XYZ file of C-alpha atoms in Angstrom:
613
model
C 25.531 -23.127 7.218
C 22.440 -22.574 9.230
C 20.032 -25.003 9.715
C 16.418 -24.907 9.812
C 14.371 -23.584 11.720
C 12.412 -24.691 14.784
C 8.844 -25.333 13.503
C 7.891 -23.346 17.285
C 10.135 -20.850 17.019
C 8.362 -20.326 13.554
C 4.831 -20.142 15.930
C 6.411 -18.226 17.836
C 6.911 -15.592 14.918
C 3.019 -15.328 14.175
C 1.763 -15.157 17.670
C 4.325 -12.318 18.491
C 3.975 -10.931 15.044
C 0.467 -8.868 15.065
C -0.537 -9.031 11.366
C -1.874 -5.353 11.233
C 0.579 -4.658 13.564
C 2.803 -5.002 10.612
C 0.881 -4.608 7.259
C 0.194 -1.139 9.501
C 4.147 0.399 9.297
C 3.435 -0.109 5.325
C 0.224 1.430 4.869
C -3.033 2.730 6.545
C -5.633 -0.058 7.494
C -9.004 0.803 8.705
C -12.011 -0.542 10.388
C -14.124 -2.205 7.547
C -16.340 -4.325 10.111
C -16.362 -7.966 10.922
C -13.380 -8.264 12.659
C -11.498 -6.799 9.368
C -9.300 -4.397 8.199
C -9.116 -2.807 4.321
C -6.050 -0.376 2.923
C -4.858 0.398 -0.543
C -3.094 -3.105 -1.706
C 1.205 -1.912 -1.725
C 1.830 -4.385 -4.351
C -0.449 -3.440 -7.285
C -2.128 0.465 -8.307
C -5.287 0.329 -7.302
C -8.096 3.727 -7.022
C -10.208 1.755 -4.474
C -9.690 -0.090 -1.200
C -9.394 -4.263 -1.901
C -6.581 -4.952 0.028
C -7.736 -6.914 3.267
C -6.318 -7.922 6.447
C -8.252 -10.635 9.121
C -6.258 -10.023 11.719
C -8.931 -12.603 13.701
C -6.626 -15.380 11.719
C -3.691 -13.397 11.073
C -4.035 -13.431 7.327
C -4.316 -10.689 4.677
C -6.131 -11.336 0.336
C -6.344 -8.378 -1.909
C -9.426 -9.327 -4.447
C -7.812 -7.123 -6.439
C -4.635 -8.708 -8.045
C -5.085 -11.828 -5.568
C -2.401 -11.962 -3.478
C -2.743 -12.669 0.213
C -1.337 -15.196 3.034
C 0.141 -15.134 6.608
C 2.113 -11.396 8.461
C 5.495 -14.086 7.247
C 4.444 -13.908 3.092
C 3.266 -10.481 3.746
C 7.341 -9.371 4.652
C 8.318 -12.300 2.476
C 6.324 -10.558 -0.244
C 6.842 -6.789 0.354
C 10.508 -6.807 1.234
C 11.135 -9.257 -1.392
C 13.155 -12.073 1.469
C 12.923 -15.371 1.522
C 11.554 -17.643 4.251
C 13.569 -17.943 6.546
C 15.244 -14.000 5.849
C 11.705 -12.888 6.451
C 11.572 -14.955 9.782
C 14.575 -13.604 11.216
C 13.272 -10.078 10.736
C 10.067 -10.149 11.964
C 12.059 -12.356 15.548
C 14.082 -9.482 15.400
C 11.282 -6.619 15.547
C 10.322 -9.490 18.723
C 12.663 -9.893 20.225
C 12.616 -13.497 19.349
C 15.696 -15.315 19.569
C 15.858 -18.137 16.999
C 17.894 -21.807 16.823
C 18.312 -24.190 14.039
C 18.250 -27.330 14.054
C 21.241 -28.061 12.542
C 23.357 -25.382 14.118
C 22.630 -23.652 17.325
C 21.868 -20.051 17.248
C 22.689 -19.020 13.617
C 25.641 -16.944 13.571
C 24.686 -12.605 11.365
C 27.633 -13.943 8.799
C 24.829 -16.529 7.543
C 21.274 -13.369 8.027
C 20.695 -12.602 3.998
C 21.963 -9.772 2.764
C 19.447 -7.775 3.039
C 19.499 -7.935 6.444
C 23.290 -7.222 6.445
C 22.555 -4.532 4.558
C 20.293 -3.653 7.347
C 22.882 -3.702 9.825
C 25.220 -2.817 8.102
C 23.574 0.606 7.600
C 22.316 1.891 10.884
C 25.888 0.755 12.734
C 26.275 3.646 9.536
C 23.926 5.947 11.521
C 25.482 5.812 14.340
C 28.620 6.305 13.300
C 27.927 9.574 11.575
C 25.257 9.901 14.753
C 28.006 9.952 17.301
C 30.260 11.996 15.241
C 28.145 14.845 14.661
C 29.615 16.391 18.446
C 33.190 16.287 18.338
C 35.798 18.633 17.120
C 36.085 17.809 13.247
C 32.367 18.435 12.373
C 32.029 21.790 14.333
C 31.332 23.330 10.932
C 28.315 20.717 10.229
C 27.377 21.504 13.640
C 27.296 25.523 12.371
C 25.226 24.717 9.471
C 22.787 22.950 11.818
C 22.514 26.353 14.072
C 22.129 28.605 11.312
C 18.947 27.366 10.220
C 17.742 27.141 13.711
C 18.451 23.565 14.284
C 19.571 22.895 17.477
C 20.842 19.111 19.355
C 17.462 18.053 19.873
C 15.909 18.729 16.886
C 19.300 16.327 15.434
C 19.362 13.468 17.468
C 15.323 13.132 16.189
C 16.239 13.089 12.998
C 19.112 11.188 13.138
C 22.036 13.751 11.763
C 25.538 13.337 11.969
C 29.106 13.928 10.576
C 30.540 11.617 8.422
C 34.067 12.616 8.822
C 37.037 14.209 6.417
C 39.292 10.917 5.800
C 38.898 8.823 3.439
C 38.594 5.115 4.997
C 37.226 6.218 8.850
C 33.149 4.848 8.273
C 35.025 1.587 6.338
C 37.091 0.815 9.113
C 34.610 1.343 11.667
C 32.360 -1.490 9.956
C 34.563 -3.755 8.697
C 35.533 -3.864 12.523
C 32.368 -4.623 13.361
C 31.962 -7.377 11.057
C 31.084 -6.409 7.701
C 32.817 -7.321 4.311
C 34.159 -5.019 2.282
C 32.049 -6.196 -0.945
C 28.718 -5.498 1.558
C 30.139 -2.212 2.135
C 30.141 -1.339 -1.581
C 26.742 -2.847 -2.420
C 24.798 -0.934 -0.306
C 26.514 1.932 -1.584
C 28.058 2.957 1.939
C 31.631 2.730 0.326
C 32.784 2.834 -3.299
C 36.196 1.170 -4.794
C 39.398 2.119 -4.543
C 42.467 1.583 -6.352
C 43.308 0.296 -2.290
C 40.654 -1.449 -1.620
C 37.547 0.208 -0.555
C 37.184 3.942 0.803
C 34.330 6.264 1.949
C 30.907 7.585 -0.068
C 30.606 10.775 2.050
C 33.790 12.370 3.617
C 33.434 15.585 5.597
C 29.837 15.922 5.216
C 26.573 16.566 6.669
C 24.369 12.978 7.384
C 21.085 12.296 6.735
C 19.856 8.721 7.350
C 16.891 7.990 4.892
C 14.212 5.507 6.168
C 12.083 2.937 5.223
C 8.427 4.024 5.938
C 9.179 1.086 9.102
C 12.075 3.041 10.425
C 14.888 1.226 8.976
C 18.337 2.888 7.889
C 18.441 2.070 4.200
C 19.894 4.667 2.725
C 22.433 8.415 3.134
C 22.048 12.344 1.976
C 24.987 14.269 2.717
C 25.694 17.960 2.535
C 28.497 19.323 1.346
C 29.763 21.159 3.840
C 34.173 22.273 2.938
C 34.831 23.971 0.240
C 37.710 21.983 -0.702
C 34.701 19.337 -1.771
C 34.797 19.903 -5.369
C 31.408 17.025 -5.145
C 27.874 18.324 -5.756
C 25.704 20.016 -3.123
C 24.102 17.566 -2.177
C 25.185 13.564 -2.728
C 22.899 10.134 -2.033
C 23.102 7.003 -1.013
C 23.024 5.373 -5.630
C 20.176 2.869 -5.961
C 21.781 -0.085 -3.999
C 19.655 -3.754 -2.831
C 18.116 -1.198 -0.562
C 17.468 1.870 -1.507
C 15.704 2.857 -5.290
C 15.251 6.222 -5.003
C 12.589 6.509 -7.365
C 10.708 4.504 -4.113
C 11.812 7.117 -0.879
C 10.085 9.615 0.884
C 12.773 11.692 3.354
C 10.498 11.542 6.410
C 8.223 9.075 5.988
C 8.789 7.214 8.918
C 8.540 10.227 11.370
C 5.558 11.671 9.152
C 3.396 8.221 8.183
C 0.664 8.148 11.438
C -0.029 11.837 10.601
C -0.880 11.009 7.514
C -3.500 8.676 7.724
C -4.490 9.970 10.902
C -4.317 13.878 9.476
C -5.970 11.935 5.529
C -3.111 14.956 4.573
C 1.015 14.577 3.075
C 3.125 18.091 2.949
C 5.494 17.102 -0.739
C 8.790 19.404 0.493
C 11.944 19.637 -1.287
C 14.635 19.012 0.758
C 15.540 17.195 4.092
C 15.636 21.248 6.392
C 12.659 21.271 5.067
C 11.093 18.373 6.292
C 12.528 19.159 9.462
C 11.753 22.701 9.491
C 7.989 21.713 8.723
C 7.900 19.074 11.949
C 9.861 21.482 14.522
C 6.693 24.227 13.484
C 3.971 22.598 13.703
C 3.578 20.117 9.815
C 4.178 16.983 11.137
C 3.139 15.349 6.968
C 6.103 16.751 5.731
C 7.760 14.267 3.975
C 10.756 15.031 1.081
C 11.931 13.070 -2.520
C 15.850 11.910 -1.924
C 17.725 13.747 -5.258
C 14.932 12.717 -8.061
C 11.970 14.643 -8.878
C 7.962 13.669 -7.652
C 6.965 10.739 -9.925
C 4.674 7.997 -9.637
C 5.434 5.299 -7.114
C 6.180 8.235 -5.049
C 2.671 8.471 -5.058
C 1.986 4.794 -4.749
C 3.913 4.940 -1.559
C 1.554 8.173 -0.434
C -1.498 6.515 -1.148
C -0.934 3.568 0.857
C -1.538 5.543 4.232
C -3.504 8.354 2.607
C -6.323 5.618 1.403
C -7.900 7.841 -0.656
C -10.884 6.916 -2.116
C -13.525 8.935 -4.671
C -14.673 10.671 -1.043
C -12.027 13.930 -2.014
C -11.558 13.498 1.610
C -7.401 13.897 2.399
C -4.865 16.715 0.561
C -1.832 16.214 -0.498
C 0.601 19.852 -0.478
C 3.278 20.875 -2.911
C 5.577 23.519 -1.633
C 7.213 25.294 -3.948
C 9.661 27.924 -4.408
C 7.822 30.636 -6.015
C 10.101 31.680 -8.769
C 10.789 30.606 -12.808
C 12.133 26.525 -11.224
C 9.920 26.760 -8.444
C 6.450 27.060 -10.746
C 8.239 24.637 -13.173
C 8.548 21.715 -10.964
C 4.786 22.295 -10.015
C 3.842 22.005 -13.565
C 5.499 18.589 -13.963
C 3.901 17.667 -11.006
C 0.022 18.220 -12.228
C 1.233 16.171 -14.819
C 0.574 13.327 -11.863
C -2.523 14.665 -10.428
C -4.930 13.194 -11.935
C -3.057 9.460 -10.122
C -4.314 10.554 -6.792
C -7.980 10.513 -5.550
C -7.350 12.929 -2.502
C -7.243 17.239 -3.390
C -4.516 18.199 -4.378
C -2.870 21.384 -3.744
C 0.335 23.874 -4.263
C 1.339 26.671 -1.343
C 3.792 28.706 -2.839
C 5.513 31.044 -0.574
C 5.508 34.681 -2.746
C 9.394 35.753 -1.152
C 10.559 32.522 -2.543
C 12.229 30.937 0.800
C 11.306 27.686 1.240
C 9.909 26.268 4.557
C 13.672 26.009 6.680
C 14.030 30.010 6.191
C 11.484 30.973 6.282
C 10.773 29.142 9.757
C 14.363 31.046 10.494
C 13.572 34.675 9.730
C 9.528 34.937 10.111
C 8.771 32.124 12.568
C 7.291 28.696 13.533
C 3.725 30.094 12.685
C 4.915 31.198 8.747
C 5.216 27.563 7.817
C 1.934 26.881 9.354
C 0.685 30.005 7.695
C 2.198 28.508 4.708
C 0.942 25.261 4.058
C -3.079 26.828 5.449
C -3.181 29.194 2.402
C -2.350 26.435 -0.120
C -4.976 27.292 -3.556
C -5.484 23.692 -5.862
C -2.721 22.465 -8.215
C -5.156 22.975 -11.095
C -5.557 27.310 -9.978
C -2.315 26.993 -10.240
C -1.247 24.988 -12.669
C -3.701 26.941 -14.999
C -3.021 30.646 -13.475
C 1.222 30.193 -13.516
C 0.643 29.286 -17.701
C -1.737 32.766 -18.463
C 0.675 34.777 -16.171
C 3.525 34.455 -19.011
C 0.846 35.950 -21.917
C 0.284 39.975 -22.354
C -3.404 40.383 -21.030
C -3.822 43.495 -21.837
C -4.116 42.766 -25.386
C -6.525 40.596 -27.395
C -3.599 38.196 -29.069
C -1.869 37.576 -25.827
C -5.053 36.547 -24.276
C -6.550 33.952 -26.677
C -2.364 33.075 -26.341
C -3.003 32.479 -22.852
C -6.490 30.731 -23.540
C -4.125 28.555 -26.408
C -2.042 27.472 -23.458
C -4.012 27.103 -20.740
C -6.600 24.846 -22.764
C -5.306 22.002 -22.819
C -5.326 21.906 -18.828
C -7.935 22.579 -18.561
C -8.887 19.932 -20.665
C -7.205 17.445 -19.045
C -9.128 18.112 -15.938
C -11.342 14.642 -15.665
C -14.078 14.685 -13.602
C -16.238 16.701 -15.960
C -18.314 19.477 -13.442
C -14.801 20.745 -12.050
C -13.354 21.029 -15.944
C -16.870 23.273 -16.338
C -15.902 25.620 -13.336
C -12.143 25.712 -14.251
C -13.242 26.161 -17.339
C -15.891 29.569 -16.983
C -13.091 31.569 -13.761
C -10.117 30.730 -17.332
C -12.721 33.020 -18.583
C -12.538 35.122 -15.926
C -9.434 35.449 -15.465
C -8.716 36.198 -18.718
C -10.587 39.014 -19.266
C -13.569 37.367 -22.103
C -16.907 37.837 -19.614
C -17.178 34.607 -23.069
C -17.517 31.203 -21.401
C -19.495 30.168 -24.568
C -16.184 30.728 -25.907
C -14.028 29.859 -23.675
C -15.806 26.474 -23.361
C -16.084 25.882 -27.421
C -12.079 27.262 -28.086
C -10.964 24.475 -24.696
C -12.942 22.396 -26.778
C -11.427 22.157 -29.927
C -7.384 22.808 -28.915
C -7.731 20.376 -26.221
C -10.498 18.164 -27.337
C -7.460 15.370 -28.022
C -6.828 15.192 -24.878
C -10.046 14.481 -23.117
C -10.260 10.536 -25.115
C -13.485 8.675 -26.041
C -15.949 8.527 -23.743
C -16.241 5.067 -22.357
C -18.392 2.994 -22.215
C -20.130 1.568 -18.577
C -19.399 -2.672 -18.882
C -22.711 -3.959 -17.049
C -21.087 -6.587 -14.752
C -22.772 -9.565 -14.760
C -25.011 -10.772 -11.766
C -23.450 -14.330 -10.400
C -25.046 -17.754 -9.851
C -27.601 -17.501 -7.013
C -26.529 -21.339 -6.527
C -22.919 -20.159 -6.468
C -23.181 -17.388 -4.734
C -24.520 -19.913 -2.096
C -21.701 -22.024 -2.578
C -18.705 -19.108 -1.845
C -20.688 -17.756 1.741
C -21.056 -21.562 3.290
C -17.630 -22.010 2.111
C -16.591 -19.282 4.062
C -17.926 -19.973 6.598
C -16.473 -23.491 6.742
C -13.392 -21.605 6.982
C -13.855 -18.451 8.825
C -16.849 -20.405 11.892
C -16.744 -24.138 10.998
C -18.209 -24.922 14.178
C -21.483 -23.870 12.743
C -21.534 -25.436 10.241
C -21.398 -29.170 12.363
C -21.562 -32.643 10.519
C -24.311 -31.064 8.074
C -21.842 -29.626 5.415
C -19.322 -32.784 6.132
C -22.391 -34.932 4.985
C -23.288 -32.519 1.605
C -22.630 -34.245 -1.937
C -19.160 -33.255 -3.742
C -21.101 -31.840 -6.548
C -23.538 -29.217 -4.499
C -20.276 -27.111 -5.446
C -21.008 -26.271 -9.207
C -17.985 -23.362 -9.121
C -14.459 -25.102 -9.818
C -12.950 -22.830 -6.603
C -15.164 -23.794 -4.697
C -15.484 -27.783 -5.790
C -11.158 -27.089 -5.049
C -11.755 -25.448 -1.816
C -14.488 -28.259 -0.274
C -11.774 -30.879 -1.156
C -9.246 -29.219 0.117
C -12.084 -29.221 3.624
C -12.986 -31.912 3.766
C -9.263 -33.841 2.658
C -8.445 -31.622 6.338
C -11.049 -33.605 8.771
C -14.517 -31.854 7.811
C -15.343 -28.428 9.777
C -17.318 -31.632 11.955
C -13.216 -32.008 13.732
C -12.247 -28.220 13.427
C -13.564 -26.877 16.699
C -14.358 -22.581 16.776
C -11.696 -22.531 14.171
C -9.662 -19.611 13.958
C -5.547 -20.150 13.383
C -5.301 -23.194 13.158
C -7.681 -25.057 11.616
C -6.885 -22.419 8.348
C -3.210 -23.924 8.735
C -4.422 -27.502 8.440
C -6.059 -26.324 5.234
C -2.895 -25.145 4.303
C -1.388 -28.170 5.272
C -3.826 -30.009 2.248
C -4.162 -26.872 0.061
C -2.048 -28.916 -2.535
C -3.665 -28.097 -5.984
C -2.886 -25.917 -8.178
C -4.471 -22.528 -6.538
C -5.275 -23.878 -3.643
C -3.804 -22.342 -1.109
C -4.584 -18.750 -2.723
C -7.727 -19.949 -2.239
C -7.816 -20.554 1.775
C -6.334 -17.365 2.271
C -8.692 -15.675 0.285
C -11.665 -17.675 1.403
C -10.301 -17.153 4.914
C -10.088 -13.263 4.101
C -13.123 -12.114 2.280
C -15.896 -10.634 5.319
C -19.621 -12.616 5.718
C -22.323 -11.160 4.893
C -23.703 -11.183 8.189
C -23.703 -9.340 10.986
C -21.574 -11.414 13.932
C -24.828 -11.433 15.836
C -26.481 -13.266 13.491
C -24.127 -15.646 11.952
C -25.545 -18.628 13.627
C -28.899 -17.805 12.032
C -27.027 -17.738 8.608
C -25.155 -20.626 8.860
C -28.558 -22.908 8.852
C -30.162 -20.521 6.079
C -26.576 -21.295 3.635
C -26.766 -25.055 4.653
C -30.426 -25.096 3.652
C -29.653 -22.688 0.712
C -27.030 -24.733 -0.786
C -29.740 -28.732 -0.439
C -32.539 -27.332 -1.828
C -30.207 -25.977 -4.517
C -29.767 -29.643 -4.758
C -32.931 -31.248 -3.795
C -34.115 -28.615 -7.544
C -31.234 -31.103 -9.675
C -32.413 -33.835 -8.180
C -36.259 -32.256 -8.920
C -35.606 -31.972 -12.734
C -33.880 -35.094 -12.719
C -36.851 -36.608 -11.991
C -38.399 -34.684 -13.853
C -36.905 -34.961 -17.416
C -36.904 -39.044 -16.590
C -41.020 -38.377 -15.996
C -41.230 -36.975 -19.114
C -39.791 -39.816 -21.259
C -42.393 -42.765 -19.337
C -44.884 -43.443 -21.640
C -47.728 -43.784 -18.245
C -49.906 -46.093 -19.186
C -47.550 -49.017 -21.202
C -44.588 -47.959 -17.800
C -46.961 -47.245 -15.065
C -45.106 -48.589 -12.276
C -42.613 -46.505 -13.098
C -44.326 -43.800 -14.208
C -45.760 -44.397 -10.699
C -42.388 -44.925 -8.647
C -41.363 -41.725 -9.376
C -43.789 -39.608 -9.637
C -44.413 -40.899 -5.607
C -40.317 -39.422 -5.723
C -40.989 -36.107 -7.491
C -44.045 -35.226 -4.705
C -41.097 -36.426 -1.907
C -38.260 -34.489 -3.505
C -41.009 -31.074 -3.547
C -41.986 -31.623 -0.013
C -38.417 -32.045 1.109
C -37.542 -28.746 -1.006
C -40.501 -26.560 0.091
C -39.432 -27.234 3.963
C -35.318 -26.379 3.018
C -36.629 -23.308 1.112
C -38.587 -22.328 4.397
C -35.854 -23.004 6.476
C -33.392 -20.779 4.013
C -35.389 -17.310 4.225
C -36.470 -18.030 7.503
C -32.878 -19.226 9.888
């Protein structure tokens, strides 16, 4: 067995794995100010970004679902790996050769299951790509050539060929040290009567990659008349590959999707290739399944769509009945996006690949540019099925389209489409159409929800939180004054726990300038339940002050919390004074009155500091 990874190697992996780069391979991050980055959380579905990354301290935290940690934690969670597997994955990415304390270099067969399957798929992709230019693959090269693709295009997308043999790939991978069990588990082979045999034979092969660029599966197109299988065959669901969570081309398109705030959804591998080569590098496709909610989640992370409606998702469908049906299915999911959603339909039924062959690259770009809003397409497609020359046909069309219009969440947009529907049907009676929509589709609108007013945060709790953020992120600004605070200065349960962690780690006076080393020390002393998550959260959450004003801000927060403690002391002294008889207990009364005067003077000084620092 392999031993434990050396601590020095783990530290090196963290150092050479910039957290913003690693997380940026999975979601789009944007500047949030104060050295922080923000994006849509990959661990839960959300409408507005609450996932924060702090490169300076190498930490992330989601204020929506409370997931947080460092770059290794992120890889563990996003790829469902153990700690060691995540370190190995990052080490491979950074070109670091790990050493183990018991047993030297780890042999490849001791890697985690996911890492082994990734390596097997990488080797399979190389094998298929190498076979594409052999004599047996002439039929595959002809298929590509007829669709306007050259050798360089095939190499760009990693297109390959599966020999028409029972065990060509299986023999190759077994010879590379992979086991039959691994090949079957990864979907590269399937069990035959005499052992494992190739899943794909005599087919053109497209490697399907995840957002980080790892091959996780394959799509295979039938080429031979003797093949009695389906036209397209995909890798079955495996530990790597879940078809409902995969978008072909996302590895190539993700940066352009983020840059342009646009994603184009096409229907096949060749359509993705055609779009990218024609100058539409934001194209992706589903793999053997219809577009669904999991695909939306993938795209939203790169689009970073928000309420501003800046981005756009464009579906391309054939203009025939099947294409319209597919578009209406997409409409059902439309409002899970916050961005604007469009449909681009080629009237003559050509898909992007055929369009590129017949009319050139510009025609593909024009198709995308001619998009129309999905709501508009869904409504017009619905009413096109009716005879609008008769009143009966118009009423039937109105009743069919009403649920679509009524389902539009935005009230203003719903009204505009009701007006458009009236115009398209030719009633010229907006009130009648709106009443009909309300009657037919009212059930879809649901009951209006009452706005929930958030309770304002206690000012003292806010001060506690800001001070603890400074203690974690900028300890040098606080110094001994923080360490000398009475533990009872902190009242919120989370704050009490975090304050204890800071003191257990030696206090801020011993933290130097903070940074990653200080956060790591805090994590080492975070033994109470939930304490590690608190450290991570406060290491990432933005300080409510500009960088140039942080020193003054720290002084203000210290003075404010000290003033709050004095307020409590004043309240206690006043309570005791009220219980005394000033005549019979004059000495005690005068003593407490003197304390009260001194405390109030101290409070004025602290208040001035808190206000003026």
